[in-house]
Tab-separated table of C-alpha atoms in Angstrom:
chain	number	residue	atom	x	y	z
S	1	MET	CA	0.000	0.000	0.000
S	2	LYS	CA	1.440	3.350	-1.063
S	3	TYR	CA	1.535	5.879	1.752
S	4	LEU	CA	-0.451	9.025	0.951
S	5	ASN	CA	1.160	11.946	2.688
S	6	SER	CA	-1.655	14.174	1.394
S	7	LEU	CA	-4.084	12.455	3.799
S	8	ASN	CA	-1.960	13.705	6.687
S	9	HIS	CA	-2.268	17.231	5.302
S	10	TYR	CA	-6.010	16.762	4.911
S	11	ARG	CA	-6.476	15.540	8.500
S	12	ALA	CA	-4.477	18.487	9.803
S	13	LEU	CA	-6.559	20.992	7.825
S	14	ALA	CA	-9.820	19.293	8.769
S	15	ILE	CA	-9.248	19.572	12.515
S	16	ILE	CA	-8.325	23.250	12.138
S	17	PHE	CA	-11.576	23.863	10.255
S	18	ILE	CA	-13.545	22.148	13.029
S	19	ILE	CA	-11.956	24.334	15.696
S	20	ALA	CA	-12.476	27.437	13.568
S	21	VAL	CA	-16.222	26.788	13.456
S	22	HIS	CA	-16.438	26.201	17.203
S	23	ALA	CA	-14.291	29.239	18.081
S	24	ARG	CA	-16.470	31.835	16.342
S	25	GLY	CA	-18.707	32.665	19.310
S	26	LEU	CA	-15.802	32.993	21.724
S	27	ALA	CA	-14.158	35.568	19.445
S	28	ASP	CA	-17.352	37.663	19.288
S	29	ILE	CA	-17.535	37.234	15.522
S	30	LYS	CA	-20.868	38.655	14.401
S	31	LEU	CA	-22.553	37.306	11.299
S	32	ASP	CA	-23.989	40.723	10.518
S	33	SER	CA	-22.385	41.310	7.130
S	34	TYR	CA	-22.433	39.520	3.809
S	35	ILE	CA	-18.697	38.776	3.948
S	36	SER	CA	-18.850	37.311	7.462
S	37	ARG	CA	-21.786	35.078	6.502
S	38	PHE	CA	-20.034	34.040	3.283
S	39	LEU	CA	-16.843	33.070	5.136
S	40	PHE	CA	-18.760	31.213	7.831
S	41	ASN	CA	-20.710	29.297	5.189
S	42	THR	CA	-17.396	28.366	3.572
S	43	LEU	CA	-16.236	26.705	6.807
S	44	SER	CA	-19.566	25.138	7.743
S	45	GLY	CA	-19.941	21.384	7.367
S	46	SER	CA	-16.281	20.652	8.103
S	47	THR	CA	-17.083	17.469	10.053
S	48	LEU	CA	-17.993	15.876	6.717
S	49	ASN	CA	-14.295	16.064	5.823
S	50	PHE	CA	-13.605	13.491	8.525
S	51	SER	CA	-16.386	11.266	7.282
S	52	PHE	CA	-14.800	11.283	3.824
S	53	ILE	CA	-11.284	10.706	5.160
S	54	SER	CA	-12.460	7.821	7.341
S	55	GLY	CA	-14.176	6.100	4.427
S	56	PHE	CA	-11.014	6.592	2.388
S	57	LEU	CA	-8.888	5.038	5.125
S	58	PHE	CA	-11.321	2.184	5.737
S	59	TYR	CA	-10.754	0.909	2.234
S	60	LEU	CA	-7.104	1.840	1.969
S	61	VAL	CA	-5.961	0.470	5.339
S	62	LEU	CA	-8.531	-1.835	6.903
S	63	TYR	CA	-10.583	-3.505	4.202
S	64	LYS	CA	-8.180	-6.302	3.231
S	65	ARG	CA	-7.607	-7.187	6.905
S	66	TYR	CA	-11.200	-6.629	8.011
S	67	ASN	CA	-12.533	-8.780	10.833
S	68	TYR	CA	-15.720	-7.597	12.506
S	69	ALA	CA	-14.854	-8.598	16.086
S	70	SER	CA	-11.390	-7.047	16.103
S	71	PHE	CA	-12.578	-4.010	14.149
S	72	PHE	CA	-15.360	-3.292	16.637
S	73	LYS	CA	-13.052	-3.840	19.615
S	74	ALA	CA	-10.594	-1.391	18.082
S	75	ARG	CA	-13.376	1.202	17.855
S	76	VAL	CA	-14.286	0.650	21.493
S	77	ASP	CA	-10.654	1.149	22.531
S	78	ARG	CA	-10.048	4.155	20.337
S	79	PHE	CA	-13.351	6.005	20.641
S	80	LEU	CA	-15.719	4.702	23.307
S	81	LYS	CA	-13.286	4.456	26.230
S	82	PRO	CA	-11.936	8.035	25.857
S	83	TYR	CA	-15.493	9.240	25.278
S	84	LEU	CA	-16.703	7.712	28.541
S	85	PHE	CA	-13.749	9.102	30.486
S	86	LEU	CA	-13.912	12.620	29.052
S	87	SER	CA	-17.699	12.720	29.488
S	88	ILE	CA	-17.598	12.316	33.283
S	89	LEU	CA	-17.023	15.971	34.169
S	90	PRO	CA	-19.381	17.611	31.637
S	91	ILE	CA	-22.200	15.176	32.456
S	92	LEU	CA	-21.704	15.840	36.175
S	93	ILE	CA	-21.909	19.585	35.541
S	94	CYS	CA	-25.052	19.119	33.437
S	95	LEU	CA	-26.714	17.033	36.164
S	96	ILE	CA	-25.984	19.730	38.735
S	97	THR	CA	-26.897	22.778	36.678
S	98	THR	CA	-29.855	21.403	34.667
S	99	PRO	CA	-31.101	18.278	36.458
S	100	MET	CA	-34.427	18.310	34.606
S	101	TYR	CA	-32.967	19.051	31.173
S	102	TRP	CA	-34.364	15.869	29.653
S	103	GLY	CA	-37.816	16.429	31.129
S	104	ASN	CA	-37.764	13.275	33.257
S	105	SER	CA	-39.534	14.896	36.219
S	106	ASN	CA	-42.888	13.385	35.208
S	107	LEU	CA	-41.443	9.902	35.762
S	108	VAL	CA	-40.493	10.796	39.311
S	109	GLU	CA	-43.817	12.462	40.009
S	110	ALA	CA	-45.596	9.324	38.837
S	111	ASN	CA	-43.484	7.321	41.293
S	112	ILE	CA	-42.241	5.146	38.465
S	113	PHE	CA	-38.617	5.954	39.227
S	114	ASN	CA	-36.894	7.341	42.278
S	115	GLY	CA	-34.439	10.217	42.284
S	116	LEU	CA	-31.422	8.005	41.582
S	117	SER	CA	-33.121	6.510	38.555
S	118	LEU	CA	-33.795	10.019	37.282
S	119	TYR	CA	-30.062	10.720	37.218
S	120	LEU	CA	-29.276	7.334	35.684
S	121	ILE	CA	-31.768	7.955	32.893
S	122	SER	CA	-30.297	11.392	32.267
S	123	ILE	CA	-26.750	9.991	32.174
S	124	PHE	CA	-27.857	7.334	29.702
S	125	LYS	CA	-29.473	9.958	27.461
S	126	TYR	CA	-26.378	12.153	27.550
S	127	LEU	CA	-24.140	9.235	26.618
S	128	ILE	CA	-26.389	8.084	23.786
S	129	SER	CA	-26.769	11.575	22.325
S	130	GLY	CA	-23.447	13.213	23.215
S	131	ALA	CA	-25.471	16.278	24.193
S	132	HIS	CA	-23.421	17.093	27.298
S	133	ILE	CA	-20.674	18.973	25.450
S	134	THR	CA	-19.959	20.409	22.019
S	135	ALA	CA	-18.823	17.944	19.329
S	136	TYR	CA	-19.227	14.792	21.441
S	137	TRP	CA	-22.341	13.775	19.501
S	138	TYR	CA	-19.871	12.385	16.954
S	139	ILE	CA	-18.843	9.403	19.094
S	140	PRO	CA	-22.260	7.674	19.416
S	141	PHE	CA	-22.520	8.132	15.664
S	142	VAL	CA	-19.091	6.545	15.170
S	143	MET	CA	-20.077	3.517	17.231
S	144	ILE	CA	-23.238	3.005	15.178
S	145	MET	CA	-21.089	3.165	12.048
S	146	ALA	CA	-18.819	0.504	13.557
S	147	VAL	CA	-21.822	-1.755	14.090
S	148	MET	CA	-22.776	-1.187	10.452
S	149	SER	CA	-19.285	-1.926	9.093
S	150	PRO	CA	-20.279	-5.260	7.446
S	151	LEU	CA	-22.562	-3.220	5.185
S	152	HIS	CA	-19.624	-1.010	4.260
S	153	VAL	CA	-17.627	-4.090	3.305
S	154	LYS	CA	-20.504	-5.232	1.079
S	155	PHE	CA	-20.597	-1.772	-0.497
S	156	ILE	CA	-16.926	-2.005	-1.428
S	157	LYS	CA	-17.558	-5.314	-3.188
S	158	LEU	CA	-20.208	-3.797	-5.488
S	159	ASN	CA	-19.309	-2.572	-8.953
S	160	PHE	CA	-18.820	1.143	-9.528
S	161	LYS	CA	-22.230	1.711	-11.133
S	162	GLN	CA	-24.018	0.136	-8.163
S	163	GLN	CA	-21.897	2.142	-5.731
S	164	LEU	CA	-22.631	5.361	-7.585
S	165	ILE	CA	-26.390	4.748	-7.554
S	166	ILE	CA	-26.414	3.985	-3.810
S	167	PHE	CA	-24.234	7.000	-3.060
S	168	SER	CA	-26.408	9.329	-5.168
S	169	VAL	CA	-29.674	8.141	-3.621
S	170	LEU	CA	-28.325	8.412	-0.072
S	171	LEU	CA	-26.905	11.867	-0.817
S	172	ILE	CA	-30.310	13.102	-1.936
S	173	VAL	CA	-31.933	11.532	1.138
S	174	ALA	CA	-29.343	13.225	3.358
S	175	SER	CA	-30.115	16.602	1.791
S	176	PHE	CA	-33.767	16.227	2.857
S	177	VAL	CA	-33.097	14.683	6.270
S	178	GLN	CA	-30.409	17.271	7.167
S	179	ARG	CA	-28.337	17.250	10.334
S	180	PRO	CA	-30.154	16.794	13.657
S	181	TYR	CA	-30.729	19.564	16.128
S	182	THR	CA	-28.191	19.324	18.903
S	183	ARG	CA	-29.150	18.046	22.332
S	184	THR	CA	-31.743	15.541	21.231
S	185	PHE	CA	-31.948	11.945	22.353
S	186	ILE	CA	-31.552	8.708	20.434
S	187	PHE	CA	-32.749	9.983	17.034
S	188	GLN	CA	-29.762	12.319	16.845
S	189	ALA	CA	-27.322	9.450	16.251
S	190	ILE	CA	-29.643	7.778	13.731
S	191	GLN	CA	-30.150	11.027	11.830
S	192	SER	CA	-26.386	11.632	11.853
S	193	VAL	CA	-25.806	8.200	10.313
S	194	ILE	CA	-28.247	9.020	7.505
S	195	TYR	CA	-26.629	12.413	6.929
S	196	PHE	CA	-22.951	11.484	7.109
S	197	THR	CA	-22.992	8.056	5.428
S	198	PRO	CA	-22.921	9.342	1.804
S	199	LEU	CA	-19.592	11.138	2.297
S	200	TYR	CA	-18.208	8.070	4.081
S	201	LEU	CA	-19.156	5.906	1.094
S	202	MET	CA	-17.732	8.524	-1.233
S	203	GLY	CA	-14.430	8.268	0.631
S	204	MET	CA	-14.378	4.527	-0.052
S	205	MET	CA	-15.174	5.049	-3.740
S	206	CYS	CA	-12.448	7.673	-4.086
S	207	ALA	CA	-9.934	5.372	-2.395
S	208	ILE	CA	-10.816	2.504	-4.727
S	209	HIS	CA	-10.430	4.701	-7.818
S	210	LYS	CA	-7.884	7.181	-6.462
S	211	ASP	CA	-5.367	6.777	-9.288
S	212	LYS	CA	-8.020	7.392	-11.933
S	213	ILE	CA	-9.327	10.412	-10.009
S	214	TYR	CA	-5.851	11.892	-9.580
S	215	LYS	CA	-5.252	11.497	-13.316
S	216	LEU	CA	-8.690	12.771	-14.371
S	217	LEU	CA	-8.683	15.829	-12.096
S	218	ARG	CA	-4.991	16.726	-12.320
S	219	GLY	CA	-4.752	20.481	-12.830
S	220	LYS	CA	-8.532	20.847	-12.562
S	221	ASP	CA	-8.755	21.502	-8.814
S	222	ILE	CA	-9.381	25.188	-9.559
S	223	TYR	CA	-12.690	24.220	-11.172
S	224	LEU	CA	-13.659	22.211	-8.083
S	225	PHE	CA	-12.843	25.243	-5.948
S	226	ILE	CA	-15.021	27.458	-8.155
S	227	ILE	CA	-17.929	25.016	-7.797
S	228	VAL	CA	-17.507	25.088	-4.009
S	229	MET	CA	-17.586	28.884	-4.026
S	230	LEU	CA	-20.726	28.863	-6.180
S	231	PHE	CA	-22.471	26.656	-3.617
S	232	VAL	CA	-21.388	29.020	-0.828
S	233	LEU	CA	-22.579	31.987	-2.888
S	234	PHE	CA	-25.944	30.316	-3.460
S	235	GLN	CA	-26.372	29.493	0.232
S	236	THR	CA	-25.403	32.992	1.346
S	237	ASN	CA	-27.598	34.761	-1.218
S	238	ARG	CA	-30.504	32.588	-0.173
S	239	GLY	CA	-30.109	33.891	3.377
S	240	ASP	CA	-28.974	30.590	4.890
S	241	VAL	CA	-26.179	30.706	7.452
S	242	GLY	CA	-24.162	27.768	8.720
S	243	LEU	CA	-25.523	24.255	9.069
S	244	TYR	CA	-28.931	23.051	8.011
S	245	LYS	CA	-30.586	21.356	10.995
S	246	ASN	CA	-33.910	19.636	11.170
S	247	GLU	CA	-36.150	17.587	13.434
S	248	PHE	CA	-36.114	13.900	12.593
S	249	LEU	CA	-38.529	12.926	9.777
S	250	THR	CA	-39.767	16.441	9.154
S	251	TYR	CA	-39.207	18.527	6.031
S	252	SER	CA	-37.709	22.003	6.170
S	253	GLY	CA	-36.100	22.428	2.765
S	254	ILE	CA	-33.046	21.038	1.029
S	255	ASP	CA	-29.574	21.013	2.559
S	256	THR	CA	-27.250	22.307	-0.172
S	257	LEU	CA	-24.256	22.181	2.150
S	258	VAL	CA	-23.909	18.404	1.820
S	259	PHE	CA	-23.600	18.823	-1.975
S	260	LYS	CA	-20.989	21.512	-1.441
S	261	MET	CA	-18.965	19.143	0.726
S	262	VAL	CA	-18.825	16.557	-2.075
S	263	PHE	CA	-16.800	19.042	-4.108
S	264	VAL	CA	-14.860	20.234	-1.049
S	265	CYS	CA	-13.636	16.684	-0.454
S	266	LEU	CA	-12.741	16.187	-4.117
S	267	PHE	CA	-10.927	19.524	-4.104
S	268	PHE	CA	-8.781	18.742	-1.070
S	269	MET	CA	-8.134	15.198	-2.273
S	270	THR	CA	-6.750	16.424	-5.597
S	271	TRP	CA	-5.236	19.751	-4.545
S	272	LEU	CA	-3.317	18.314	-1.591
S	273	HIS	CA	-2.029	15.533	-3.836
S	274	ARG	CA	0.132	18.218	-5.436
S	275	PHE	CA	2.064	18.363	-2.162
S	276	GLU	CA	2.540	14.623	-1.752
S	277	HIS	CA	6.298	15.187	-1.553
S	278	VAL	CA	6.028	17.722	1.299
S	279	ARG	CA	7.025	16.292	4.671
S	280	SER	CA	6.466	18.309	7.827
S	281	SER	CA	6.956	17.090	11.387
S	282	PHE	CA	4.437	19.684	12.619
S	283	ILE	CA	1.768	18.603	10.127
S	284	ASN	CA	2.411	14.963	11.018
S	285	SER	CA	2.059	15.743	14.731
S	286	LEU	CA	-1.121	17.709	14.103
S	287	ALA	CA	-2.557	14.872	12.008
S	288	ASN	CA	-1.524	12.169	14.479
S	289	THR	CA	-3.090	14.020	17.397
S	290	SER	CA	-6.163	15.160	15.435
S	291	PHE	CA	-8.562	12.800	17.188
S	292	ALA	CA	-7.255	13.773	20.635
S	293	ILE	CA	-7.505	17.436	19.601
S	294	TYR	CA	-11.124	16.831	18.605
S	295	PHE	CA	-11.798	15.545	22.120
S	296	LEU	CA	-9.739	18.144	23.964
S	297	HIS	CA	-10.388	21.376	22.060
S	298	VAL	CA	-13.835	21.746	23.636
S	299	TYR	CA	-12.173	21.766	27.059
S	300	VAL	CA	-9.669	24.369	25.866
S	301	LEU	CA	-12.451	26.555	24.475
S	302	LYS	CA	-14.352	26.233	27.771
S	303	LEU	CA	-11.204	27.304	29.619
S	304	LEU	CA	-10.721	30.319	27.353
S	305	LEU	CA	-14.413	31.225	27.734
S	306	THR	CA	-14.096	31.030	31.523
S	307	LEU	CA	-11.074	33.358	31.420
S	308	LYS	CA	-12.910	35.720	29.106
S	309	ILE	CA	-15.887	35.921	31.472
S	310	TYR	CA	-13.701	36.183	34.582
S	311	PHE	CA	-11.734	39.143	33.188
S	312	SER	CA	-14.846	40.661	31.513
S	313	LEU	CA	-13.173	40.674	28.105
S	314	SER	CA	-14.842	41.703	24.863
S	315	PHE	CA	-13.325	41.131	21.428
S	316	GLU	CA	-15.893	43.015	19.377
S	317	SER	CA	-13.463	45.801	18.435
S	318	TYR	CA	-10.842	43.370	17.107
S	319	SER	CA	-12.832	40.167	16.659
S	320	LEU	CA	-10.964	38.928	13.562
S	321	LEU	CA	-7.580	39.149	15.292
S	322	ALA	CA	-9.013	37.529	18.409
S	323	TYR	CA	-10.537	34.802	16.234
S	324	LEU	CA	-7.186	33.899	14.676
S	325	ILE	CA	-5.444	33.928	18.058
S	326	ILE	CA	-8.127	31.728	19.636
S	327	ILE	CA	-7.878	29.203	16.786
S	328	ILE	CA	-4.089	29.049	17.096
S	329	LEU	CA	-4.266	28.801	20.899
S	330	SER	CA	-6.926	26.088	20.787
S	331	VAL	CA	-4.964	23.979	18.313
S	332	ALA	CA	-1.662	24.468	20.128
S	333	LEU	CA	-2.967	23.881	23.656
S	334	SER	CA	-5.004	20.831	22.619
S	335	MET	CA	-2.048	19.300	20.807
S	336	LEU	CA	0.328	20.063	23.690
S	337	ALA	CA	-2.170	18.597	26.166
S	338	ALA	CA	-2.386	15.389	24.120
S	339	ILE	CA	1.390	15.067	23.775
S	340	GLY	CA	1.947	16.040	27.409
S	341	LEU	CA	-0.557	13.522	28.738
S	342	ASN	CA	1.050	10.834	26.622
S	343	LYS	CA	4.446	11.697	28.109
S	344	LEU	CA	3.035	11.826	31.648
S	345	LEU	CA	0.866	8.687	31.427
S	346	PRO	CA	2.226	6.691	28.485
S	347	ASN	CA	0.375	3.516	29.472
S	348	TYR	CA	-3.001	5.197	29.929
S	349	SER	CA	-3.214	8.180	27.563
S	350	PHE	CA	-4.566	6.078	24.693
S	351	MET	CA	-7.464	4.912	26.834
S	352	LEU	CA	-8.055	8.424	28.205
S	353	ILE	CA	-7.833	10.564	25.050
S	354	GLY	CA	-7.345	8.140	22.162
S	355	TYR	CA	-3.733	9.120	21.550
S	356	GLY	CA	-0.425	7.623	22.596
S	357	LYS	CA	1.002	4.194	23.190
S	358	LYS	CA	-1.277	1.434	21.935
S	359	PRO	CA	-2.339	-1.327	24.317
S	360	ALA	CA	0.063	-4.265	24.278
S	361	LYS	CA	-2.620	-6.575	22.881
S	362	ALA	CA	-4.042	-4.054	20.438
S	363	SER	CA	-5.530	-5.541	17.303
S	364	LYS	CA	-3.978	-5.010	13.895
S	365	GLU	CA	-6.993	-2.904	12.972
S	366	LEU	CA	-6.342	-0.533	15.867
S	367	LYS	CA	-2.662	-0.172	15.012
S	368	LEU	CA	-3.307	0.361	11.307
S	369	ALA	CA	-6.176	2.805	11.643
S	370	LYS	CA	-4.702	4.965	14.390
S	371	ASN	CA	-5.721	8.183	12.643
S	372	SER	CA	-9.136	7.220	11.323
S	373	PHE	CA	-12.108	9.193	12.604
S	374	LEU	CA	-14.453	6.293	11.997
């Protein structure tokens, strides 16, 4: 298997885009002008990059060695264990500050459950939905995708025409279903699977036919970029800002962002291939710690928000500068925290944050797919 250095570059860019979206509010960036809305729409939907990359890596790295039991165990070790550990504090805070957030009080009043059961039900709902902290919804979704992995293997074995039909149909379905509203219960993960699966399958298809795609689109990445900008222009002119979110099984229009991200992924796949020869220790470190950064950056942003509130800071007069500084700080502090924890607790950091020394009995799938987001 030929190593694709461009995937490292893509992972590094993708995690920066994620942090950039989450850092906007902290920097007091107002979406009160056409340019600000246009730029925000350009960044929106960045999580779909990881869905594409993970599908790409599934075929490229794991498919030929695929075994369901070891694959699922690897996902538990890499995703579920850190998720459970890093969820303890935010869930505890949620239970203290908003004990009736999930509206379970009627169960207690009906004497069906006692007070302890109320908390247990709330904890279960937080863990299933990932609603206790920003971005953690992604992990329940990842685990559902792991359960569904035999279907992904079957998809790979189909011919290209069949794959293209399935991908196209699911993409259209995703555009109607849209992303779920945050802080919902079990349907959030199901709706996320429906929404994110097309780009995951697209990643597999692009991995299978990568050489043909590189040849076909060589020198044409500028046209892909133009198409992306046209989608952003259309979304902004229509008055839409950011993500399209919808209640499960209700219609509220068509999500054009998911179509934009098809061309975004093709653009980065082909454009970054130009720099296949570029080797950077910083980019490699950023890519290798990208999953840990995904987990930890929400803590860093919470810390920066706490400091901002404590010192009564406002960035409205220089919000763009503050925005860039916050992004850089969030990336740097999250990466340093991941590396530092690995140095401090080399035998436990992988279990705690999904980065570091692999367990001694780690499966081949875990060792091979150390940077996959699915």
